[in-house]
Amino acid sequence: MNWLEVKNVSKQFSGHLAVDNASFSAKEGDIICLVGPSGCGKTTALRMIAGFETPTSGEIWLGGKEVSALPAHKRNIGITFQNYALFPHMTVEANVAFGLRMRKIGQADSRARVAAALAMVRLGGLEKRFPNQLSGGQQQRVALARAIVIEPVMLLLDEPLSNLDAKLREEMRVEIKEIQSRLKITTVFVTHDQEEALTIADRIAVMHAGRVVQEDSPVGVFEKPQHSFVAGFIGQSNLLRGTVGAETDGRVTMRTDTGLELRGRAIKPVPPGTPAIAVIRHPRIQVDRKGTSETTLANLFPGRVELINYLGDAVQYVCALGKTDRIIATAAIANADEIALAAGEDVQISWAPGDCLIVEDASMIENDAG
């Protein structure tokens, strides 16, 4: 059973449609990530679930009850914000206890619950510090403790890790997942970071221009994107535009706008003559010195290495493909000595048809509709 259901919800501000007929759901105890670029409507959708905004149309259901018109303070939802929103004049203990005080919880019960929440986020012993005496990661933990101490029916996290450095973000992802799993609380996690969404979510709703263009498991949105925006946004991919040709032996042919003839696979049927995008993930591309490759792959093209980027455990080759295209390939390496190619070198670039996803170019449809 779905504990959260957002049904055909729209939100309009002064003629601007911030959320456009969006639908998504989450089972009890699951994390659903709303992911997309800035301005796609994900935070507005979160605020409607929280009760801070009222939908222009559509319905929001929590635990089998329709709550679209229910005030925020009656929903018992815990929420953390991108900027933490801690009270600077209050200690850690007072910040965490604030929601309990508003609910008129007794002092003894409040102290016990605050201590338990701070222990859960590993902040025991810091009760008397003020926010300006804490690191960014510690402030985020205080905000999380304040959200869970009220024993909410649901947890909403709005870009909770965006202000942290890369290493701390990775640590906090694990901690949030562990805490959420321990509490078994349904959670909506808003982020623009696709890697974050893939790592932490049970379900992902990809948003674009106010709409949910695909809702699926992390594996589903990565391996089987249903929309060209999803194909380009989730995962590091090369995108080549063109027109679909015939389908033979379960593979679709496509001629790119620059004249390359490709073979790939289509998740959904794409009729011949349809504008389409070929999506090839960076790690699925093979780059070999010209004349040395023994590949029998259908997609084999001449190219030239333009740039080489050392990534530590991988090397990234930025290559000219054919006459006018550019393509990026990433290969795992054990050390820098395994970088076999050099900038300016002629190469052969290849990938398997199964690693070339061909999807209908939704931008062409949207432009025609507009």
mmCIF file of C-alpha atoms in Angstrom:
data_model
loop_
_atom_site.group_PDB
_atom_site.id
_atom_site.type_symbol
_atom_site.label_atom_id
_atom_site.label_comp_id
_atom_site.label_asym_id
_atom_site.label_seq_id
_atom_site.Cartn_x
_atom_site.Cartn_y
_atom_site.Cartn_z
ATOM 1 C CA MET A 1 0.000 0.000 0.000
ATOM 2 C CA ASN A 2 1.225 3.513 -0.803
ATOM 3 C CA TRP A 3 1.499 5.687 2.300
ATOM 4 C CA LEU A 4 2.094 8.857 0.284
ATOM 5 C CA GLU A 5 0.131 9.582 -2.879
ATOM 6 C CA VAL A 6 0.456 12.793 -4.856
ATOM 7 C CA LYS A 7 -2.284 12.716 -7.481
ATOM 8 C CA ASN A 8 -2.263 15.069 -10.502
ATOM 9 C CA VAL A 9 -1.092 18.007 -8.398
ATOM 10 C CA SER A 10 -0.470 21.441 -9.922
ATOM 11 C CA LYS A 11 0.655 24.693 -8.310
ATOM 12 C CA GLN A 12 0.435 28.071 -9.993
ATOM 13 C CA PHE A 13 2.088 31.293 -8.805
ATOM 14 C CA SER A 14 1.004 34.535 -10.532
ATOM 15 C CA GLY A 15 0.437 32.769 -13.837
ATOM 16 C CA HIS A 16 3.571 30.604 -13.557
ATOM 17 C CA LEU A 17 2.954 26.851 -13.360
ATOM 18 C CA ALA A 18 5.604 25.674 -10.875
ATOM 19 C CA VAL A 19 4.217 22.114 -10.651
ATOM 20 C CA ASP A 20 2.278 20.718 -13.595
ATOM 21 C CA ASN A 21 -0.064 17.752 -13.049
ATOM 22 C CA ALA A 22 2.544 15.827 -11.043
ATOM 23 C CA SER A 23 1.876 12.359 -9.643
ATOM 24 C CA PHE A 24 4.116 10.108 -7.543
ATOM 25 C CA SER A 25 3.827 7.806 -4.537
ATOM 26 C CA ALA A 26 5.814 6.075 -1.809
ATOM 27 C CA LYS A 27 5.177 2.933 0.193
ATOM 28 C CA GLU A 28 5.287 3.051 3.979
ATOM 29 C CA GLY A 29 8.877 3.139 5.205
ATOM 30 C CA ASP A 30 10.397 3.926 1.782
ATOM 31 C CA ILE A 31 12.504 6.881 0.630
ATOM 32 C CA ILE A 32 11.361 8.572 -2.552
ATOM 33 C CA CYS A 33 13.730 11.121 -4.095
ATOM 34 C CA LEU A 34 12.449 14.044 -6.127
ATOM 35 C CA VAL A 35 15.361 14.811 -8.420
ATOM 36 C CA GLY A 36 15.820 17.376 -11.146
ATOM 37 C CA PRO A 37 17.565 20.656 -11.992
ATOM 38 C CA SER A 38 16.964 23.932 -10.181
ATOM 39 C CA GLY A 39 13.525 25.370 -10.905
ATOM 40 C CA CYS A 40 11.914 22.061 -11.913
ATOM 41 C CA GLY A 41 9.271 22.219 -9.127
ATOM 42 C CA LYS A 42 10.638 19.652 -6.670
ATOM 43 C CA THR A 43 10.803 21.993 -3.645
ATOM 44 C CA THR A 44 7.327 23.352 -4.399
ATOM 45 C CA ALA A 45 6.044 19.764 -4.474
ATOM 46 C CA LEU A 46 7.706 19.137 -1.090
ATOM 47 C CA ARG A 47 6.163 22.280 0.388
ATOM 48 C CA MET A 48 2.700 21.139 -0.722
ATOM 49 C CA ILE A 49 3.227 17.784 1.019
ATOM 50 C CA ALA A 50 4.351 19.665 4.141
ATOM 51 C CA GLY A 51 1.272 21.905 4.034
ATOM 52 C CA PHE A 52 3.204 25.146 3.491
ATOM 53 C CA GLU A 53 1.560 25.570 0.070
ATOM 54 C CA THR A 54 -1.936 24.604 -1.073
ATOM 55 C CA PRO A 55 -2.249 22.849 -4.462
ATOM 56 C CA THR A 56 -4.018 24.785 -7.206
ATOM 57 C CA SER A 57 -5.472 21.424 -8.254
ATOM 58 C CA GLY A 58 -5.001 17.744 -7.460
ATOM 59 C CA GLU A 59 -4.871 15.750 -4.241
ATOM 60 C CA ILE A 60 -2.315 14.737 -1.606
ATOM 61 C CA TRP A 61 -2.964 11.616 0.465
ATOM 62 C CA LEU A 62 -1.053 10.606 3.604
ATOM 63 C CA GLY A 63 -1.795 7.296 5.283
ATOM 64 C CA GLY A 64 -5.075 6.895 3.436
ATOM 65 C CA LYS A 65 -6.326 10.417 4.260
ATOM 66 C CA GLU A 66 -6.705 13.318 1.820
ATOM 67 C CA VAL A 67 -4.790 16.246 3.382
ATOM 68 C CA SER A 68 -4.549 18.884 0.639
ATOM 69 C CA ALA A 69 -6.441 21.454 2.736
ATOM 70 C CA LEU A 70 -5.096 20.342 6.139
ATOM 71 C CA PRO A 71 -2.890 22.982 7.862
ATOM 72 C CA ALA A 72 0.801 22.139 8.206
ATOM 73 C CA HIS A 73 0.727 21.998 12.024
ATOM 74 C CA LYS A 74 -1.905 19.240 11.901
ATOM 75 C CA ARG A 75 0.074 16.913 9.610
ATOM 76 C CA ASN A 76 2.798 15.959 12.140
ATOM 77 C CA ILE A 77 5.523 15.948 9.514
ATOM 78 C CA GLY A 78 9.218 16.408 10.283
ATOM 79 C CA ILE A 79 11.148 18.597 7.839
ATOM 80 C CA THR A 80 14.720 19.793 7.353
ATOM 81 C CA PHE A 81 15.695 22.692 5.122
ATOM 82 C CA GLN A 82 18.645 23.377 2.863
ATOM 83 C CA ASN A 83 19.975 26.125 5.182
ATOM 84 C CA TYR A 84 19.192 24.063 8.356
ATOM 85 C CA ALA A 85 17.013 26.927 9.785
ATOM 86 C CA LEU A 86 18.444 26.555 13.297
ATOM 87 C CA PHE A 87 17.754 29.264 15.868
ATOM 88 C CA PRO A 88 21.163 30.928 16.403
ATOM 89 C CA HIS A 89 20.340 32.125 19.939
ATOM 90 C CA MET A 90 19.340 28.630 21.115
ATOM 91 C CA THR A 91 21.580 25.773 22.188
ATOM 92 C CA VAL A 92 21.561 22.431 20.376
ATOM 93 C CA GLU A 93 19.326 21.032 23.098
ATOM 94 C CA ALA A 94 16.859 23.923 22.838
ATOM 95 C CA ASN A 95 16.772 23.749 19.039
ATOM 96 C CA VAL A 96 15.928 20.053 19.092
ATOM 97 C CA ALA A 97 13.341 20.515 21.853
ATOM 98 C CA PHE A 98 11.560 23.391 20.087
ATOM 99 C CA GLY A 99 8.942 21.241 18.355
ATOM 100 C CA LEU A 100 8.222 19.383 21.585
ATOM 101 C CA ARG A 101 7.724 22.667 23.438
ATOM 102 C CA MET A 102 5.242 23.789 20.776
ATOM 103 C CA ARG A 103 3.375 20.515 21.358
ATOM 104 C CA LYS A 104 3.408 21.133 25.131
ATOM 105 C CA ILE A 105 5.340 17.927 25.891
ATOM 106 C CA GLY A 106 6.363 17.660 29.569
ATOM 107 C CA GLN A 107 9.945 18.506 30.535
ATOM 108 C CA ALA A 108 10.960 15.015 31.650
ATOM 109 C CA ASP A 109 9.596 13.383 28.493
ATOM 110 C CA SER A 110 11.099 16.165 26.375
ATOM 111 C CA ARG A 111 14.588 15.730 27.891
ATOM 112 C CA ALA A 112 14.479 11.977 27.304
ATOM 113 C CA ARG A 113 13.350 12.335 23.703
ATOM 114 C CA VAL A 114 15.939 15.037 22.946
ATOM 115 C CA ALA A 115 18.714 12.873 24.407
ATOM 116 C CA ALA A 116 17.573 9.890 22.333
ATOM 117 C CA ALA A 117 17.402 11.974 19.131
ATOM 118 C CA LEU A 118 20.864 13.465 19.686
ATOM 119 C CA ALA A 119 22.290 10.008 20.389
ATOM 120 C CA MET A 120 20.766 8.747 17.137
ATOM 121 C CA VAL A 121 22.545 11.467 15.142
ATOM 122 C CA ARG A 122 25.769 11.069 17.164
ATOM 123 C CA LEU A 123 25.698 14.462 18.860
ATOM 124 C CA GLY A 124 25.606 13.380 22.507
ATOM 125 C CA GLY A 125 27.701 15.741 24.630
ATOM 126 C CA LEU A 126 27.102 18.799 22.426
ATOM 127 C CA GLU A 127 23.762 19.763 23.972
ATOM 128 C CA LYS A 128 24.946 23.138 25.337
ATOM 129 C CA ARG A 129 26.689 24.368 22.189
ATOM 130 C CA PHE A 130 25.218 27.010 19.884
ATOM 131 C CA PRO A 131 24.878 26.601 16.089
ATOM 132 C CA ASN A 132 27.850 28.896 15.363
ATOM 133 C CA GLN A 133 30.038 26.543 17.415
ATOM 134 C CA LEU A 134 29.222 23.584 15.161
ATOM 135 C CA SER A 135 30.512 22.385 11.802
ATOM 136 C CA GLY A 136 28.183 22.172 8.804
ATOM 137 C CA GLY A 137 27.771 18.438 9.278
ATOM 138 C CA GLN A 138 26.931 18.878 12.959
ATOM 139 C CA GLN A 139 24.371 21.573 12.155
ATOM 140 C CA GLN A 140 22.756 19.213 9.634
ATOM 141 C CA ARG A 141 22.561 16.523 12.336
ATOM 142 C CA VAL A 142 20.883 18.981 14.723
ATOM 143 C CA ALA A 143 18.302 19.808 12.053
ATOM 144 C CA LEU A 144 17.701 16.093 11.508
ATOM 145 C CA ALA A 145 17.362 15.450 15.255
ATOM 146 C CA ARG A 146 14.838 18.314 15.510
ATOM 147 C CA ALA A 147 12.804 16.746 12.686
ATOM 148 C CA ILE A 148 12.688 13.217 14.145
ATOM 149 C CA VAL A 149 12.290 14.095 17.856
ATOM 150 C CA ILE A 150 8.594 14.927 17.367
ATOM 151 C CA GLU A 151 8.024 11.316 16.211
ATOM 152 C CA PRO A 152 6.591 12.433 12.872
ATOM 153 C CA VAL A 153 4.455 10.313 10.576
ATOM 154 C CA MET A 154 6.673 11.360 7.675
ATOM 155 C CA LEU A 155 10.051 12.989 7.041
ATOM 156 C CA LEU A 156 10.737 15.633 4.372
ATOM 157 C CA LEU A 157 14.343 16.533 3.524
ATOM 158 C CA ASP A 158 14.870 19.530 1.217
ATOM 159 C CA GLU A 159 18.394 19.477 -0.306
ATOM 160 C CA PRO A 160 19.765 18.502 3.131
ATOM 161 C CA LEU A 161 23.360 17.902 1.996
ATOM 162 C CA SER A 162 23.886 20.670 -0.557
ATOM 163 C CA ASN A 163 25.970 22.863 1.779
ATOM 164 C CA LEU A 164 28.411 20.102 2.761
ATOM 165 C CA ASP A 165 31.721 19.166 1.170
ATOM 166 C CA ALA A 166 31.945 16.025 -0.967
ATOM 167 C CA LYS A 167 33.373 13.695 1.697
ATOM 168 C CA LEU A 168 30.879 14.809 4.342
ATOM 169 C CA ARG A 169 28.005 14.496 1.880
ATOM 170 C CA GLU A 170 28.929 10.866 1.309
ATOM 171 C CA GLU A 171 29.081 10.169 5.060
ATOM 172 C CA MET A 172 25.750 11.903 5.705
ATOM 173 C CA ARG A 173 24.028 9.947 2.920
ATOM 174 C CA VAL A 174 24.882 6.747 4.749
ATOM 175 C CA GLU A 175 23.808 8.150 8.114
ATOM 176 C CA ILE A 176 20.469 9.439 6.819
ATOM 177 C CA LYS A 177 19.746 6.091 5.164
ATOM 178 C CA GLU A 178 20.616 4.225 8.372
ATOM 179 C CA ILE A 179 18.470 6.491 10.568
ATOM 180 C CA GLN A 180 15.542 6.357 8.163
ATOM 181 C CA SER A 181 15.787 2.576 7.973
ATOM 182 C CA ARG A 182 15.920 2.281 11.769
ATOM 183 C CA LEU A 183 12.865 4.515 12.210
ATOM 184 C CA LYS A 184 11.041 2.911 9.245
ATOM 185 C CA ILE A 185 9.620 6.322 8.384
ATOM 186 C CA THR A 186 8.340 7.272 4.933
ATOM 187 C CA THR A 187 10.659 9.962 3.584
ATOM 188 C CA VAL A 188 10.669 12.425 0.685
ATOM 189 C CA PHE A 189 14.214 13.529 -0.180
ATOM 190 C CA VAL A 190 14.642 16.469 -2.564
ATOM 191 C CA THR A 191 17.936 16.809 -4.435
ATOM 192 C CA HIS A 192 19.426 17.999 -7.718
ATOM 193 C CA ASP A 193 22.253 15.468 -7.298
ATOM 194 C CA GLN A 194 21.560 12.362 -9.377
ATOM 195 C CA GLU A 195 24.233 10.303 -7.604
ATOM 196 C CA GLU A 196 22.662 11.180 -4.269
ATOM 197 C CA ALA A 197 19.261 10.054 -5.534
ATOM 198 C CA LEU A 198 20.592 6.762 -6.931
ATOM 199 C CA THR A 199 22.417 6.045 -3.663
ATOM 200 C CA ILE A 200 19.712 6.813 -1.146
ATOM 201 C CA ALA A 201 16.330 6.193 -2.799
ATOM 202 C CA ASP A 202 13.947 3.254 -2.971
ATOM 203 C CA ARG A 203 12.034 5.165 -5.667
ATOM 204 C CA ILE A 204 12.998 8.159 -7.791
ATOM 205 C CA ALA A 205 10.666 10.710 -9.357
ATOM 206 C CA VAL A 206 12.553 12.695 -12.015
ATOM 207 C CA MET A 207 11.088 16.190 -12.473
ATOM 208 C CA HIS A 208 11.460 18.459 -15.485
ATOM 209 C CA ALA A 209 9.659 21.766 -16.070
ATOM 210 C CA GLY A 210 7.185 21.088 -13.256
ATOM 211 C CA ARG A 211 6.283 17.587 -14.424
ATOM 212 C CA VAL A 212 7.237 14.117 -13.225
ATOM 213 C CA VAL A 213 8.630 12.619 -16.428
ATOM 214 C CA GLN A 214 9.469 9.237 -14.876
ATOM 215 C CA GLU A 215 8.955 7.516 -11.541
ATOM 216 C CA ASP A 216 10.786 4.234 -11.045
ATOM 217 C CA SER A 217 13.392 2.375 -9.020
ATOM 218 C CA PRO A 218 16.999 3.684 -9.175
ATOM 219 C CA VAL A 219 17.852 0.816 -11.537
ATOM 220 C CA GLY A 220 14.807 1.614 -13.687
ATOM 221 C CA VAL A 221 15.606 5.304 -14.220
ATOM 222 C CA PHE A 222 19.268 4.508 -14.946
ATOM 223 C CA GLU A 223 18.905 1.461 -17.192
ATOM 224 C CA LYS A 224 15.470 2.084 -18.727
ATOM 225 C CA PRO A 225 14.822 5.824 -19.064
ATOM 226 C CA GLN A 226 11.416 6.507 -20.589
ATOM 227 C CA HIS A 227 12.117 10.127 -21.544
ATOM 228 C CA SER A 228 15.047 11.796 -23.285
ATOM 229 C CA PHE A 229 15.469 14.220 -20.370
ATOM 230 C CA VAL A 230 15.845 11.302 -17.929
ATOM 231 C CA ALA A 231 18.325 9.608 -20.254
ATOM 232 C CA GLY A 232 20.503 12.704 -20.304
ATOM 233 C CA PHE A 233 20.095 13.774 -16.678
ATOM 234 C CA ILE A 234 20.613 10.478 -14.851
ATOM 235 C CA GLY A 235 24.131 9.137 -15.259
ATOM 236 C CA GLN A 236 27.085 10.494 -17.224
ATOM 237 C CA SER A 237 26.058 10.075 -20.835
ATOM 238 C CA ASN A 238 26.892 11.098 -24.369
ATOM 239 C CA LEU A 239 23.865 12.293 -26.339
ATOM 240 C CA LEU A 240 23.774 12.132 -30.141
ATOM 241 C CA ARG A 241 20.709 13.503 -31.941
ATOM 242 C CA GLY A 242 19.359 12.035 -35.138
ATOM 243 C CA THR A 243 16.495 10.212 -36.857
ATOM 244 C CA VAL A 244 15.345 6.635 -36.348
ATOM 245 C CA GLY A 245 15.613 4.192 -39.240
ATOM 246 C CA ALA A 246 14.539 0.557 -39.507
ATOM 247 C CA GLU A 247 14.455 -2.098 -36.795
ATOM 248 C CA THR A 248 16.289 -5.344 -37.544
ATOM 249 C CA ASP A 249 17.047 -8.312 -35.309
ATOM 250 C CA GLY A 250 15.675 -6.449 -32.299
ATOM 251 C CA ARG A 251 18.012 -3.490 -32.835
ATOM 252 C CA VAL A 252 17.079 0.006 -34.007
ATOM 253 C CA THR A 253 19.158 1.930 -36.526
ATOM 254 C CA MET A 254 19.638 5.664 -36.275
ATOM 255 C CA ARG A 255 21.342 8.239 -38.473
ATOM 256 C CA THR A 256 22.741 11.122 -36.474
ATOM 257 C CA ASP A 257 22.402 14.727 -37.583
ATOM 258 C CA THR A 258 26.122 14.615 -38.409
ATOM 259 C CA GLY A 259 25.836 11.497 -40.595
ATOM 260 C CA LEU A 260 26.900 8.635 -38.311
ATOM 261 C CA GLU A 261 25.006 5.350 -38.698
ATOM 262 C CA LEU A 262 24.307 3.770 -35.290
ATOM 263 C CA ARG A 263 22.647 0.623 -33.979
ATOM 264 C CA GLY A 264 21.054 0.539 -30.560
ATOM 265 C CA ARG A 265 18.138 -0.628 -28.456
ATOM 266 C CA ALA A 266 14.861 1.130 -27.706
ATOM 267 C CA ILE A 267 12.984 0.760 -24.407
ATOM 268 C CA LYS A 268 9.741 1.787 -26.124
ATOM 269 C CA PRO A 269 8.914 1.467 -29.848
ATOM 270 C CA VAL A 270 10.205 4.433 -31.860
ATOM 271 C CA PRO A 271 8.732 4.626 -35.390
ATOM 272 C CA PRO A 272 11.062 5.181 -38.380
ATOM 273 C CA GLY A 273 11.533 8.856 -39.209
ATOM 274 C CA THR A 274 11.123 9.935 -35.570
ATOM 275 C CA PRO A 275 13.603 12.480 -34.133
ATOM 276 C CA ALA A 276 15.548 10.606 -31.469
ATOM 277 C CA ILE A 277 18.535 10.734 -29.146
ATOM 278 C CA ALA A 278 21.170 8.023 -28.814
ATOM 279 C CA VAL A 279 22.372 7.756 -25.211
ATOM 280 C CA ILE A 280 25.724 6.065 -24.485
ATOM 281 C CA ARG A 281 27.111 5.999 -20.934
ATOM 282 C CA HIS A 282 30.736 7.105 -20.546
ATOM 283 C CA PRO A 283 31.999 3.763 -19.074
ATOM 284 C CA ARG A 284 30.340 1.720 -21.850
ATOM 285 C CA ILE A 285 32.558 3.219 -24.578
ATOM 286 C CA GLN A 286 35.801 1.577 -25.701
ATOM 287 C CA VAL A 287 38.685 3.673 -27.001
ATOM 288 C CA ASP A 288 41.602 1.879 -28.705
ATOM 289 C CA ARG A 289 44.704 2.939 -30.575
ATOM 290 C CA LYS A 290 43.926 3.011 -34.294
ATOM 291 C CA GLY A 291 44.609 -0.295 -36.020
ATOM 292 C CA THR A 292 44.954 -2.298 -32.775
ATOM 293 C CA SER A 293 41.311 -2.910 -31.884
ATOM 294 C CA GLU A 294 39.915 -6.385 -32.508
ATOM 295 C CA THR A 295 36.370 -5.339 -31.719
ATOM 296 C CA THR A 296 33.476 -6.688 -33.750
ATOM 297 C CA LEU A 297 31.015 -4.186 -32.323
ATOM 298 C CA ALA A 298 28.501 -2.701 -34.753
ATOM 299 C CA ASN A 299 29.211 0.851 -33.638
ATOM 300 C CA LEU A 300 32.844 1.457 -34.626
ATOM 301 C CA PHE A 301 34.084 4.912 -35.652
ATOM 302 C CA PRO A 302 37.351 6.770 -36.184
ATOM 303 C CA GLY A 303 38.226 9.467 -33.686
ATOM 304 C CA ARG A 304 40.979 11.490 -32.097
ATOM 305 C CA VAL A 305 41.845 12.037 -28.424
ATOM 306 C CA GLU A 306 41.494 15.736 -27.593
ATOM 307 C CA LEU A 307 41.847 15.749 -23.789
ATOM 308 C CA ILE A 308 42.812 13.263 -21.086
ATOM 309 C CA ASN A 309 41.513 13.771 -17.546
ATOM 310 C CA TYR A 310 43.025 11.708 -14.727
ATOM 311 C CA LEU A 311 40.309 10.871 -12.146
ATOM 312 C CA GLY A 312 42.346 8.783 -9.720
ATOM 313 C CA ASP A 313 40.755 5.375 -10.172
ATOM 314 C CA ALA A 314 39.719 6.101 -13.763
ATOM 315 C CA VAL A 315 40.801 7.990 -16.843
ATOM 316 C CA GLN A 316 38.473 10.116 -18.946
ATOM 317 C CA TYR A 317 39.121 10.496 -22.678
ATOM 318 C CA VAL A 318 37.469 13.419 -24.455
ATOM 319 C CA CYS A 319 37.482 12.489 -28.123
ATOM 320 C CA ALA A 320 36.502 13.967 -31.452
ATOM 321 C CA LEU A 321 34.129 11.493 -33.102
ATOM 322 C CA GLY A 322 33.910 11.550 -36.860
ATOM 323 C CA LYS A 323 34.107 15.065 -38.264
ATOM 324 C CA THR A 324 32.061 17.195 -35.871
ATOM 325 C CA ASP A 325 30.891 15.192 -32.821
ATOM 326 C CA ARG A 326 32.594 14.902 -29.463
ATOM 327 C CA ILE A 327 32.294 11.928 -27.148
ATOM 328 C CA ILE A 328 33.551 11.129 -23.625
ATOM 329 C CA ALA A 329 34.711 7.682 -22.505
ATOM 330 C CA THR A 330 35.743 6.638 -19.002
ATOM 331 C CA ALA A 331 37.928 3.613 -18.255
ATOM 332 C CA ALA A 332 38.853 2.198 -14.842
ATOM 333 C CA ILE A 333 42.586 2.088 -14.087
ATOM 334 C CA ALA A 334 44.697 0.863 -11.169
ATOM 335 C CA ASN A 335 47.253 3.690 -11.498
ATOM 336 C CA ALA A 336 48.377 6.472 -13.830
ATOM 337 C CA ASP A 337 50.757 4.101 -15.656
ATOM 338 C CA GLU A 338 47.703 2.456 -17.245
ATOM 339 C CA ILE A 339 46.854 5.583 -19.262
ATOM 340 C CA ALA A 340 47.762 4.122 -22.645
ATOM 341 C CA LEU A 341 46.705 6.907 -25.006
ATOM 342 C CA ALA A 342 47.912 10.448 -25.588
ATOM 343 C CA ALA A 343 46.222 13.701 -26.580
ATOM 344 C CA GLY A 344 46.252 14.111 -30.359
ATOM 345 C CA GLU A 345 46.354 10.374 -31.022
ATOM 346 C CA ASP A 346 44.105 8.805 -33.662
ATOM 347 C CA VAL A 347 41.854 6.141 -32.120
ATOM 348 C CA GLN A 348 38.959 3.781 -32.783
ATOM 349 C CA ILE A 349 35.834 4.423 -30.714
ATOM 350 C CA SER A 350 33.274 1.671 -30.267
ATOM 351 C CA TRP A 351 30.332 0.535 -28.168
ATOM 352 C CA ALA A 352 27.901 -2.367 -28.212
ATOM 353 C CA PRO A 353 24.373 -1.867 -29.636
ATOM 354 C CA GLY A 354 23.005 -3.003 -26.263
ATOM 355 C CA ASP A 355 24.811 -0.074 -24.609
ATOM 356 C CA CYS A 356 23.329 2.454 -27.047
ATOM 357 C CA LEU A 357 19.861 3.470 -25.866
ATOM 358 C CA ILE A 358 17.690 5.189 -28.476
ATOM 359 C CA VAL A 359 14.822 7.282 -27.117
ATOM 360 C CA GLU A 360 12.359 9.604 -28.783
ATOM 361 C CA ASP A 361 13.549 13.224 -28.616
ATOM 362 C CA ALA A 362 10.940 14.674 -26.250
ATOM 363 C CA SER A 363 12.298 18.222 -26.703
ATOM 364 C CA MET A 364 11.122 18.143 -30.324
ATOM 365 C CA ILE A 365 7.625 17.104 -29.226
ATOM 366 C CA GLU A 366 7.507 19.779 -26.519
ATOM 367 C CA ASN A 367 8.670 22.486 -28.941
ATOM 368 C CA ASP A 368 6.021 21.451 -31.492
ATOM 369 C CA ALA A 369 3.332 21.494 -28.775
ATOM 370 C CA GLY A 370 4.436 24.933 -27.616
#
